[in-house]
PDB file of C-alpha atoms in Angstrom:
ATOM      1  CA  VAL A   1       4.078 -12.351   3.278  1.00  0.00           C
ATOM      2  CA  SER A   2       2.184 -13.409   6.375  1.00  0.00           C
ATOM      3  CA  GLY A   3       0.280 -10.845   8.383  1.00  0.00           C
ATOM      4  CA  GLY A   4       1.851 -12.441  11.469  1.00  0.00           C
ATOM      5  CA  THR A   5       5.263 -11.555  10.034  1.00  0.00           C
ATOM      6  CA  ILE A   6       4.392  -7.850   9.899  1.00  0.00           C
ATOM      7  CA  ALA A   7       2.873  -7.987  13.379  1.00  0.00           C
ATOM      8  CA  LEU A   8       6.011  -9.534  14.777  1.00  0.00           C
ATOM      9  CA  ILE A   9       8.276  -7.070  12.962  1.00  0.00           C
ATOM     10  CA  SER A  10       6.245  -4.071  14.183  1.00  0.00           C
ATOM     11  CA  GLY A  11       6.338  -5.242  17.808  1.00  0.00           C
ATOM     12  CA  ILE A  12       2.563  -5.753  18.260  1.00  0.00           C
ATOM     13  CA  TYR A  13       2.441  -9.527  17.936  1.00  0.00           C
ATOM     14  CA  LEU A  14       1.960 -10.481  21.596  1.00  0.00           C
ATOM     15  CA  ARG A  15      -0.712  -7.828  22.181  1.00  0.00           C
ATOM     16  CA  LEU A  16      -2.508  -8.881  18.976  1.00  0.00           C
ATOM     17  CA  ILE A  17      -2.640 -12.542  20.035  1.00  0.00           C
ATOM     18  CA  GLN A  18      -3.859 -11.574  23.517  1.00  0.00           C
ATOM     19  CA  ALA A  19      -6.605  -9.329  22.093  1.00  0.00           C
ATOM     20  CA  VAL A  20      -7.852 -11.972  19.663  1.00  0.00           C
ATOM     21  CA  ALA A  21      -7.789 -14.650  22.381  1.00  0.00           C
ATOM     22  CA  GLN A  22     -10.078 -12.428  24.497  1.00  0.00           C
ATOM     23  CA  CYS A  23     -12.771 -12.472  21.796  1.00  0.00           C
ATOM     24  CA  ASP A  24     -14.430 -15.458  23.437  1.00  0.00           C
ATOM     25  CA  LEU A  25     -17.785 -16.475  24.932  1.00  0.00           C
ATOM     26  CA  THR A  26     -17.230 -14.184  27.898  1.00  0.00           C
ATOM     27  CA  ALA A  27     -16.799 -11.232  25.523  1.00  0.00           C
ATOM     28  CA  ILE A  28     -19.948 -12.260  23.653  1.00  0.00           C
ATOM     29  CA  GLY A  29     -21.791 -12.440  26.967  1.00  0.00           C
ATOM     30  CA  LEU A  30     -20.691  -8.918  27.823  1.00  0.00           C
ATOM     31  CA  LEU A  31     -21.780  -7.712  24.417  1.00  0.00           C
ATOM     32  CA  MET A  32     -25.182  -9.373  24.650  1.00  0.00           C
ATOM     33  CA  GLY A  33     -25.577  -7.929  28.146  1.00  0.00           C
ATOM     34  CA  ARG A  34     -24.869  -4.425  26.760  1.00  0.00           C
ATOM     35  CA  GLN A  35     -21.896  -3.985  29.056  1.00  0.00           C
ATOM     36  CA  TRP A  36     -20.124  -1.946  26.420  1.00  0.00           C
ATOM     37  CA  GLY A  37     -17.260  -0.657  28.551  1.00  0.00           C
ATOM     38  CA  ALA A  38     -16.336  -4.078  29.957  1.00  0.00           C
ATOM     39  CA  PHE A  39     -16.579  -5.615  26.479  1.00  0.00           C
ATOM     40  CA  TRP A  40     -14.388  -2.901  24.929  1.00  0.00           C
ATOM     41  CA  HIS A  41     -11.810  -3.265  27.684  1.00  0.00           C
ATOM     42  CA  ARG A  42     -11.719  -7.078  27.482  1.00  0.00           C
ATOM     43  CA  ILE A  43     -10.982  -7.259  23.707  1.00  0.00           C
ATOM     44  CA  ASP A  44      -8.514  -4.288  23.894  1.00  0.00           C
ATOM     45  CA  GLY A  45     -10.914  -2.437  21.606  1.00  0.00           C
ATOM     46  CA  ARG A  46      -8.842   0.708  21.050  1.00  0.00           C
ATOM     47  CA  PHE A  47      -5.868  -1.372  19.888  1.00  0.00           C
ATOM     48  CA  LEU A  48      -8.004  -3.494  17.507  1.00  0.00           C
ATOM     49  CA  LEU A  49      -9.778  -0.406  16.162  1.00  0.00           C
ATOM     50  CA  VAL A  50      -6.506   1.311  15.287  1.00  0.00           C
ATOM     51  CA  LEU A  51      -5.220  -1.933  13.758  1.00  0.00           C
ATOM     52  CA  VAL A  52      -8.304  -2.431  11.606  1.00  0.00           C
ATOM     53  CA  ALA A  53      -8.098   1.223  10.546  1.00  0.00           C
ATOM     54  CA  GLY A  54      -4.518   0.625   9.433  1.00  0.00           C
ATOM     55  CA  ILE A  55      -5.564  -2.433   7.441  1.00  0.00           C
ATOM     56  CA  GLY A  56      -8.343  -0.461   5.784  1.00  0.00           C
ATOM     57  CA  PHE A  57      -5.926   2.347   4.992  1.00  0.00           C
ATOM     58  CA  ALA A  58      -3.524  -0.118   3.349  1.00  0.00           C
ATOM     59  CA  VAL A  59      -6.254  -1.825   1.332  1.00  0.00           C
ATOM     60  CA  VAL A  60      -7.592   1.483  -0.023  1.00  0.00           C
ATOM     61  CA  LEU A  61      -4.303   3.256  -0.698  1.00  0.00           C
ATOM     62  CA  LEU A  62      -1.643   0.560  -1.126  1.00  0.00           C
ATOM     63  CA  ALA A  63      -3.301  -2.524  -2.592  1.00  0.00           C
ATOM     64  CA  ARG A  64      -3.337  -1.125  -6.135  1.00  0.00           C
ATOM     65  CA  LEU A  65       0.294   0.051  -5.822  1.00  0.00           C
ATOM     66  CA  ILE A  66       1.493  -3.366  -4.620  1.00  0.00           C
ATOM     67  CA  ARG A  67      -0.476  -5.098  -7.371  1.00  0.00           C
ATOM     68  CA  ASP A  68       1.144  -2.865  -9.988  1.00  0.00           C
ATOM     69  CA  LEU A  69       4.607  -3.464  -8.488  1.00  0.00           C
ATOM     70  CA  LEU A  70       4.031  -7.207  -8.545  1.00  0.00           C
ATOM     71  CA  LEU A  71       3.269  -6.929 -12.276  1.00  0.00           C
ATOM     72  CA  THR A  72       6.017  -4.514 -13.270  1.00  0.00           C
ATOM     73  CA  GLN A  73       8.753  -4.650 -10.548  1.00  0.00           C
ATOM     74  CA  SER A  74       8.307  -8.069  -8.906  1.00  0.00           C
ATOM     75  CA  LEU A  75      12.004  -8.779  -8.365  1.00  0.00           C
ATOM     76  CA  PRO A  76      12.733  -5.556  -6.400  1.00  0.00           C
ATOM     77  CA  LEU A  77       9.448  -5.970  -4.478  1.00  0.00           C
ATOM     78  CA  TRP A  78      10.279  -9.498  -3.383  1.00  0.00           C
ATOM     79  CA  SER A  79      13.832  -8.342  -2.541  1.00  0.00           C
ATOM     80  CA  PHE A  80      12.336  -5.578  -0.343  1.00  0.00           C
ATOM     81  CA  PHE A  81      10.335  -8.127   1.656  1.00  0.00           C
ATOM     82  CA  PHE A  82      13.356 -10.456   1.765  1.00  0.00           C
ATOM     83  CA  GLY A  83      15.489  -7.771   3.360  1.00  0.00           C
ATOM     84  CA  LEU A  84      12.669  -6.777   5.698  1.00  0.00           C
ATOM     85  CA  VAL A  85      12.219 -10.341   7.008  1.00  0.00           C
ATOM     86  CA  LEU A  86      15.965 -11.132   7.131  1.00  0.00           C
ATOM     87  CA  ALA A  87      16.623  -8.059   9.337  1.00  0.00           C
ATOM     88  CA  SER A  88      13.704  -9.102  11.563  1.00  0.00           C
ATOM     89  CA  VAL A  89      15.221 -12.569  12.030  1.00  0.00           C
ATOM     90  CA  LEU A  90      18.533 -11.023  13.090  1.00  0.00           C
ATOM     91  CA  LEU A  91      16.885  -8.658  15.575  1.00  0.00           C
ATOM     92  CA  LEU A  92      14.380 -11.107  17.044  1.00  0.00           C
ATOM     93  CA  LYS A  93      15.982 -12.489  20.177  1.00  0.00           C
ATOM     94  CA  SER A  94      14.729 -14.441  23.129  1.00  0.00           C
ATOM     95  CA  GLY A  95      15.807 -13.901  26.727  1.00  0.00           C
ATOM     96  CA  ALA A  96      17.100 -17.400  27.382  1.00  0.00           C
ATOM     97  CA  ARG A  97      20.033 -17.362  25.008  1.00  0.00           C
ATOM     98  CA  GLY A  98      21.839 -20.164  26.762  1.00  0.00           C
ATOM     99  CA  SER A  99      18.953 -22.610  26.605  1.00  0.00           C
ATOM    100  CA  TRP A 100      20.045 -25.614  24.511  1.00  0.00           C
ATOM    101  CA  HIS A 101      16.658 -26.429  23.088  1.00  0.00           C
ATOM    102  CA  ASN A 102      15.900 -22.990  21.637  1.00  0.00           C
ATOM    103  CA  PRO A 103      18.205 -23.424  18.585  1.00  0.00           C
ATOM    104  CA  ILE A 104      16.732 -26.890  17.999  1.00  0.00           C
ATOM    105  CA  LEU A 105      13.184 -25.500  18.071  1.00  0.00           C
ATOM    106  CA  ALA A 106      14.190 -22.709  15.688  1.00  0.00           C
ATOM    107  CA  GLY A 107      15.867 -25.187  13.339  1.00  0.00           C
ATOM    108  CA  LEU A 108      12.815 -27.485  13.233  1.00  0.00           C
ATOM    109  CA  ALA A 109      10.503 -24.540  12.568  1.00  0.00           C
ATOM    110  CA  CYS A 110      12.835 -23.318   9.829  1.00  0.00           C
ATOM    111  CA  LEU A 111      12.773 -26.771   8.165  1.00  0.00           C
ATOM    112  CA  LEU A 112       8.959 -26.853   8.314  1.00  0.00           C
ATOM    113  CA  ALA A 113       8.556 -23.421   6.816  1.00  0.00           C
ATOM    114  CA  GLY A 114      11.164 -24.126   4.106  1.00  0.00           C
ATOM    115  CA  SER A 115       9.481 -27.453   3.258  1.00  0.00           C
ATOM    116  CA  LEU A 116       6.109 -25.751   2.871  1.00  0.00           C
ATOM    117  CA  ALA A 117       7.690 -23.161   0.561  1.00  0.00           C
ATOM    118  CA  LEU A 118       8.900 -25.927  -1.784  1.00  0.00           C
ATOM    119  CA  MET A 119       5.960 -28.314  -1.424  1.00  0.00           C
ATOM    120  CA  PRO A 120       3.890 -28.982  -4.564  1.00  0.00           C
ATOM    121  CA  PRO A 121       0.127 -28.295  -4.422  1.00  0.00           C
ATOM    122  CA  SER A 122      -2.310 -31.137  -3.885  1.00  0.00           C
ATOM    123  CA  ASP A 123      -6.056 -31.772  -3.513  1.00  0.00           C
ATOM    124  CA  VAL A 124      -5.917 -32.892   0.121  1.00  0.00           C
ATOM    125  CA  LEU A 125      -9.202 -31.291   1.173  1.00  0.00           C
ATOM    126  CA  SER A 126     -12.532 -31.251  -0.652  1.00  0.00           C
ATOM    127  CA  GLY A 127     -16.228 -30.708   0.013  1.00  0.00           C
ATOM    128  CA  TYR A 128     -17.723 -28.560   2.754  1.00  0.00           C
ATOM    129  CA  SER A 129     -15.769 -30.338   5.485  1.00  0.00           C
ATOM    130  CA  GLY A 130     -12.561 -29.675   3.579  1.00  0.00           C
ATOM    131  CA  LEU A 131     -13.515 -25.997   3.190  1.00  0.00           C
ATOM    132  CA  PHE A 132     -14.209 -25.712   6.927  1.00  0.00           C
ATOM    133  CA  CYS A 133     -10.844 -27.313   7.797  1.00  0.00           C
ATOM    134  CA  GLY A 134      -9.107 -25.222   5.113  1.00  0.00           C
ATOM    135  CA  GLY A 135     -10.507 -22.001   6.603  1.00  0.00           C
ATOM    136  CA  ALA A 136      -9.312 -23.007  10.067  1.00  0.00           C
ATOM    137  CA  ILE A 137      -5.837 -23.884   8.819  1.00  0.00           C
ATOM    138  CA  ALA A 138      -5.515 -20.762   6.656  1.00  0.00           C
ATOM    139  CA  ILE A 139      -6.510 -18.316   9.377  1.00  0.00           C
ATOM    140  CA  CYS A 140      -4.099 -19.981  11.803  1.00  0.00           C
ATOM    141  CA  ALA A 141      -1.305 -19.528   9.262  1.00  0.00           C
ATOM    142  CA  MET A 142      -2.157 -15.860   8.836  1.00  0.00           C
ATOM    143  CA  ILE A 143      -1.300 -15.143  12.474  1.00  0.00           C
ATOM    144  CA  LEU A 144       1.858 -17.245  12.340  1.00  0.00           C
ATOM    145  CA  PRO A 145       4.923 -15.351  11.126  1.00  0.00           C
ATOM    146  CA  GLY A 146       6.520 -16.761   7.964  1.00  0.00           C
ATOM    147  CA  ILE A 147       3.490 -18.746   6.732  1.00  0.00           C
ATOM    148  CA  SER A 148       0.913 -17.188   4.445  1.00  0.00           C
ATOM    149  CA  GLY A 149      -2.694 -18.320   4.704  1.00  0.00           C
ATOM    150  CA  SER A 150      -3.339 -17.908   1.011  1.00  0.00           C
ATOM    151  CA  PHE A 151      -0.192 -19.912   0.278  1.00  0.00           C
ATOM    152  CA  LEU A 152      -1.492 -22.806   2.386  1.00  0.00           C
ATOM    153  CA  LEU A 153      -4.805 -22.632   0.516  1.00  0.00           C
ATOM    154  CA  LEU A 154      -2.798 -23.113  -2.684  1.00  0.00           C
ATOM    155  CA  LEU A 155      -1.044 -26.166  -1.191  1.00  0.00           C
ATOM    156  CA  LEU A 156      -4.366 -27.643  -0.010  1.00  0.00           C
ATOM    157  CA  GLY A 157      -5.953 -27.146  -3.459  1.00  0.00           C
ATOM    158  CA  LEU A 158      -8.608 -24.795  -2.100  1.00  0.00           C
ATOM    159  CA  TYR A 159      -7.381 -21.484  -3.457  1.00  0.00           C
ATOM    160  CA  PRO A 160      -9.249 -21.593  -6.823  1.00  0.00           C
ATOM    161  CA  THR A 161     -12.455 -22.655  -5.041  1.00  0.00           C
ATOM    162  CA  VAL A 162     -12.282 -19.804  -2.506  1.00  0.00           C
ATOM    163  CA  ILE A 163     -11.302 -17.190  -5.064  1.00  0.00           C
ATOM    164  CA  THR A 164     -14.114 -18.246  -7.425  1.00  0.00           C
ATOM    165  CA  ALA A 165     -16.593 -18.169  -4.522  1.00  0.00           C
ATOM    166  CA  ILE A 166     -15.510 -14.610  -3.670  1.00  0.00           C
ATOM    167  CA  SER A 167     -15.824 -13.400  -7.268  1.00  0.00           C
ATOM    168  CA  GLU A 168     -19.264 -15.093  -7.702  1.00  0.00           C
ATOM    169  CA  PHE A 169     -20.338 -14.366  -4.108  1.00  0.00           C
ATOM    170  CA  ASP A 170     -21.226 -18.007  -3.393  1.00  0.00           C
ATOM    171  CA  VAL A 171     -22.806 -17.620   0.038  1.00  0.00           C
ATOM    172  CA  ALA A 172     -22.767 -21.321   0.876  1.00  0.00           C
ATOM    173  CA  ILE A 173     -19.056 -21.798   0.213  1.00  0.00           C
ATOM    174  CA  LEU A 174     -18.059 -18.508   1.776  1.00  0.00           C
ATOM    175  CA  GLY A 175     -20.186 -19.230   4.858  1.00  0.00           C
ATOM    176  CA  VAL A 176     -18.582 -22.621   5.502  1.00  0.00           C
ATOM    177  CA  PHE A 177     -15.107 -21.187   4.891  1.00  0.00           C
ATOM    178  CA  ALA A 178     -15.784 -18.196   7.208  1.00  0.00           C
ATOM    179  CA  ALA A 179     -17.074 -20.527   9.918  1.00  0.00           C
ATOM    180  CA  GLY A 180     -13.833 -22.481   9.670  1.00  0.00           C
ATOM    181  CA  CYS A 181     -11.838 -19.242   9.948  1.00  0.00           C
ATOM    182  CA  VAL A 182     -13.738 -18.203  13.083  1.00  0.00           C
ATOM    183  CA  ALA A 183     -13.334 -21.595  14.694  1.00  0.00           C
ATOM    184  CA  GLY A 184      -9.617 -21.742  13.832  1.00  0.00           C
ATOM    185  CA  LEU A 185      -8.914 -18.197  14.971  1.00  0.00           C
ATOM    186  CA  THR A 186     -10.663 -18.397  18.331  1.00  0.00           C
ATOM    187  CA  THR A 187      -9.119 -21.812  19.148  1.00  0.00           C
ATOM    188  CA  PHE A 188      -5.589 -21.286  17.884  1.00  0.00           C
ATOM    189  CA  SER A 189      -5.211 -17.740  19.230  1.00  0.00           C
ATOM    190  CA  ARG A 190      -6.049 -18.954  22.764  1.00  0.00           C
ATOM    191  CA  LEU A 191      -3.584 -21.832  22.421  1.00  0.00           C
ATOM    192  CA  LEU A 192      -0.895 -19.508  21.102  1.00  0.00           C
ATOM    193  CA  ASN A 193      -1.523 -16.978  23.865  1.00  0.00           C
ATOM    194  CA  TRP A 194      -1.223 -19.733  26.475  1.00  0.00           C
ATOM    195  CA  VAL A 195       2.042 -20.935  25.007  1.00  0.00           C
ATOM    196  CA  LEU A 196       3.439 -17.401  24.741  1.00  0.00           C
ATOM    197  CA  ILE A 197       2.695 -16.679  28.367  1.00  0.00           C
ATOM    198  CA  ARG A 198       4.222 -19.913  29.721  1.00  0.00           C
ATOM    199  CA  TYR A 199       7.008 -20.647  27.187  1.00  0.00           C
ATOM    200  CA  TYR A 200       7.832 -17.216  25.769  1.00  0.00           C
ATOM    201  CA  ASP A 201      11.481 -17.824  24.824  1.00  0.00           C
ATOM    202  CA  GLN A 202      10.832 -21.231  23.259  1.00  0.00           C
ATOM    203  CA  THR A 203       7.829 -19.843  21.306  1.00  0.00           C
ATOM    204  CA  LEU A 204       9.896 -16.896  20.126  1.00  0.00           C
ATOM    205  CA  SER A 205      12.544 -19.305  18.892  1.00  0.00           C
ATOM    206  CA  VAL A 206       9.927 -21.202  16.904  1.00  0.00           C
ATOM    207  CA  LEU A 207       8.596 -17.967  15.372  1.00  0.00           C
ATOM    208  CA  ARG A 208      12.131 -16.956  14.505  1.00  0.00           C
ATOM    209  CA  GLY A 209      12.584 -20.313  12.741  1.00  0.00           C
ATOM    210  CA  PHE A 210       9.386 -19.791  10.777  1.00  0.00           C
ATOM    211  CA  LEU A 211      10.648 -16.384   9.644  1.00  0.00           C
ATOM    212  CA  LEU A 212      14.017 -17.837   8.641  1.00  0.00           C
ATOM    213  CA  GLY A 213      12.394 -20.643   6.655  1.00  0.00           C
ATOM    214  CA  SER A 214      10.044 -18.242   4.881  1.00  0.00           C
ATOM    215  CA  LEU A 215      13.068 -16.522   3.270  1.00  0.00           C
ATOM    216  CA  LEU A 216      13.128 -19.447   0.802  1.00  0.00           C
ATOM    217  CA  ALA A 217       9.705 -18.378  -0.515  1.00  0.00           C
ATOM    218  CA  LEU A 218      10.657 -14.700  -0.513  1.00  0.00           C
ATOM    219  CA  TRP A 219      13.863 -15.226  -2.535  1.00  0.00           C
ATOM    220  CA  PRO A 220      13.322 -12.959  -5.579  1.00  0.00           C
ATOM    221  CA  TRP A 221      14.804 -15.178  -8.258  1.00  0.00           C
ATOM    222  CA  GLN A 222      12.470 -18.091  -8.781  1.00  0.00           C
ATOM    223  CA  HIS A 223      11.524 -20.402 -11.649  1.00  0.00           C
ATOM    224  CA  THR A 224       7.843 -21.251 -11.961  1.00  0.00           C
ATOM    225  CA  LEU A 225       7.207 -25.027 -11.885  1.00  0.00           C
ATOM    226  CA  VAL A 226       3.391 -25.160 -11.640  1.00  0.00           C
ATOM    227  CA  SER A 227       0.811 -22.408 -12.262  1.00  0.00           C
ATOM    228  CA  LEU A 228      -2.865 -21.942 -13.128  1.00  0.00           C
ATOM    229  CA  LEU A 229      -5.173 -19.259 -14.509  1.00  0.00           C
ATOM    230  CA  ASP A 230      -7.736 -17.891 -12.079  1.00  0.00           C
ATOM    231  CA  SER A 231     -11.270 -16.785 -12.936  1.00  0.00           C
ATOM    232  CA  HIS A 232      -9.967 -13.404 -14.147  1.00  0.00           C
ATOM    233  CA  GLY A 233      -7.375 -14.914 -16.473  1.00  0.00           C
ATOM    234  CA  ASN A 234      -4.428 -14.000 -14.207  1.00  0.00           C
ATOM    235  CA  GLU A 235      -1.634 -16.527 -13.626  1.00  0.00           C
ATOM    236  CA  ARG A 236      -1.415 -17.897 -10.083  1.00  0.00           C
ATOM    237  CA  VAL A 237       1.902 -19.588  -9.267  1.00  0.00           C
ATOM    238  CA  LEU A 238       1.421 -22.847  -7.336  1.00  0.00           C
ATOM    239  CA  GLN A 239       5.018 -24.026  -7.068  1.00  0.00           C
ATOM    240  CA  ARG A 240       8.317 -22.210  -7.575  1.00  0.00           C
ATOM    241  CA  GLN A 241      11.983 -23.112  -7.322  1.00  0.00           C
ATOM    242  CA  PRO A 242      14.582 -20.664  -5.966  1.00  0.00           C
ATOM    243  CA  VAL A 243      17.560 -20.201  -8.301  1.00  0.00           C
ATOM    244  CA  LEU A 244      20.687 -18.048  -8.436  1.00  0.00           C
ATOM    245  CA  PRO A 245      20.518 -14.759 -10.387  1.00  0.00           C
ATOM    246  CA  GLN A 246      22.753 -16.122 -13.191  1.00  0.00           C
ATOM    247  CA  VAL A 247      20.460 -19.137 -13.610  1.00  0.00           C
ATOM    248  CA  PHE A 248      17.428 -16.867 -13.634  1.00  0.00           C
ATOM    249  CA  ALA A 249      19.085 -14.845 -16.433  1.00  0.00           C
ATOM    250  CA  ALA A 250      19.833 -17.947 -18.533  1.00  0.00           C
ATOM    251  CA  ASP A 251      16.600 -17.562 -20.537  1.00  0.00           C
ATOM    252  CA  GLY A 252      17.266 -13.844 -21.219  1.00  0.00           C
ATOM    253  CA  SER A 253      15.394 -12.443 -18.182  1.00  0.00           C
ATOM    254  CA  ASP A 254      16.950  -9.419 -16.459  1.00  0.00           C
ATOM    255  CA  PRO A 255      17.888 -10.387 -12.832  1.00  0.00           C
ATOM    256  CA  GLN A 256      18.063  -6.662 -11.806  1.00  0.00           C
ATOM    257  CA  VAL A 257      20.719  -7.492  -9.210  1.00  0.00           C
ATOM    258  CA  LEU A 258      21.572  -3.889  -8.343  1.00  0.00           C
ATOM    259  CA  MET A 259      17.902  -2.843  -7.956  1.00  0.00           C
ATOM    260  CA  CYS A 260      17.201  -5.969  -5.896  1.00  0.00           C
ATOM    261  CA  ALA A 261      20.166  -5.235  -3.609  1.00  0.00           C
ATOM    262  CA  ILE A 262      18.982  -1.649  -3.064  1.00  0.00           C
ATOM    263  CA  ALA A 263      15.427  -2.833  -2.377  1.00  0.00           C
ATOM    264  CA  ALA A 264      16.629  -5.475   0.119  1.00  0.00           C
ATOM    265  CA  LEU A 265      18.771  -2.908   1.940  1.00  0.00           C
ATOM    266  CA  SER A 266      15.774  -0.566   2.039  1.00  0.00           C
ATOM    267  CA  GLY A 267      13.574  -3.225   3.657  1.00  0.00           C
ATOM    268  CA  ALA A 268      16.266  -4.056   6.211  1.00  0.00           C
ATOM    269  CA  SER A 269      16.806  -0.371   6.971  1.00  0.00           C
ATOM    270  CA  ILE A 270      13.102   0.126   7.714  1.00  0.00           C
ATOM    271  CA  VAL A 271      13.192  -2.703  10.287  1.00  0.00           C
ATOM    272  CA  LEU A 272      16.388  -1.337  11.899  1.00  0.00           C
ATOM    273  CA  LEU A 273      14.867   2.135  12.110  1.00  0.00           C
ATOM    274  CA  MET A 274      11.640   0.768  13.612  1.00  0.00           C
ATOM    275  CA  ASN A 275      13.640  -1.199  16.142  1.00  0.00           C
ATOM    276  CA  ARG A 276      15.656   1.891  17.078  1.00  0.00           C
ATOM    277  CA  TRP A 277      12.476   3.990  17.339  1.00  0.00           C
ATOM    278  CA  GLN A 278      10.826   1.414  19.615  1.00  0.00           C
TER     279      GLN A 278
END
């Protein structure tokens, strides 16, 4: 589930993109010149501080819970996210409803996200230049709703390399990858901010299409086509195929249809309540 998806659902997406886009050379100049107040105001520091605190809170308190749920209750967990994203797609509306090109943009984005969800992994990128490009691509995906950065690393064939580098603390590989992330984030966030300001309705339609296409990857009943074992001996799924619950149960697996329906409704209810609260 992309971080951009959660930002869009929670209503902070535009402010997040604007804050990241302001982390530029001007901000660095203010920081180097010890103009703390101007720097803090330019990057929307209070907003980013609260956001980072929330991320840290989730990592410390929720990461282990979600990991355990993935291992023991994966179908209801994926159903929860499916309902959460589906409700977001239904609620996300642009102002120019009568514009003819908005549905076309949403449809093209939906096809792109759906194609990525079904695409088999490949070794497109390699070497340090590949790592740099992979970092730039992955970080851009992380701020786009519907597309997971780690999922794109899997498709590019870089996921095992990056995960191994993290576990072994390979400074050279991590440094190149991090440099790509910084370059991609600073460049893409400014482009996205520019597009959102000038073509808000059209951009929102594209984001809505990305969310709709990502539902294919969030569908709880999937058959694994390609997988690998990571450095810790855990299975990492590289390619999956969505199937109907009865097909999923053909090999004796329990589809947990009732639990999945309850979980999906719970996810959708959270989005509806957040929307009403906002």
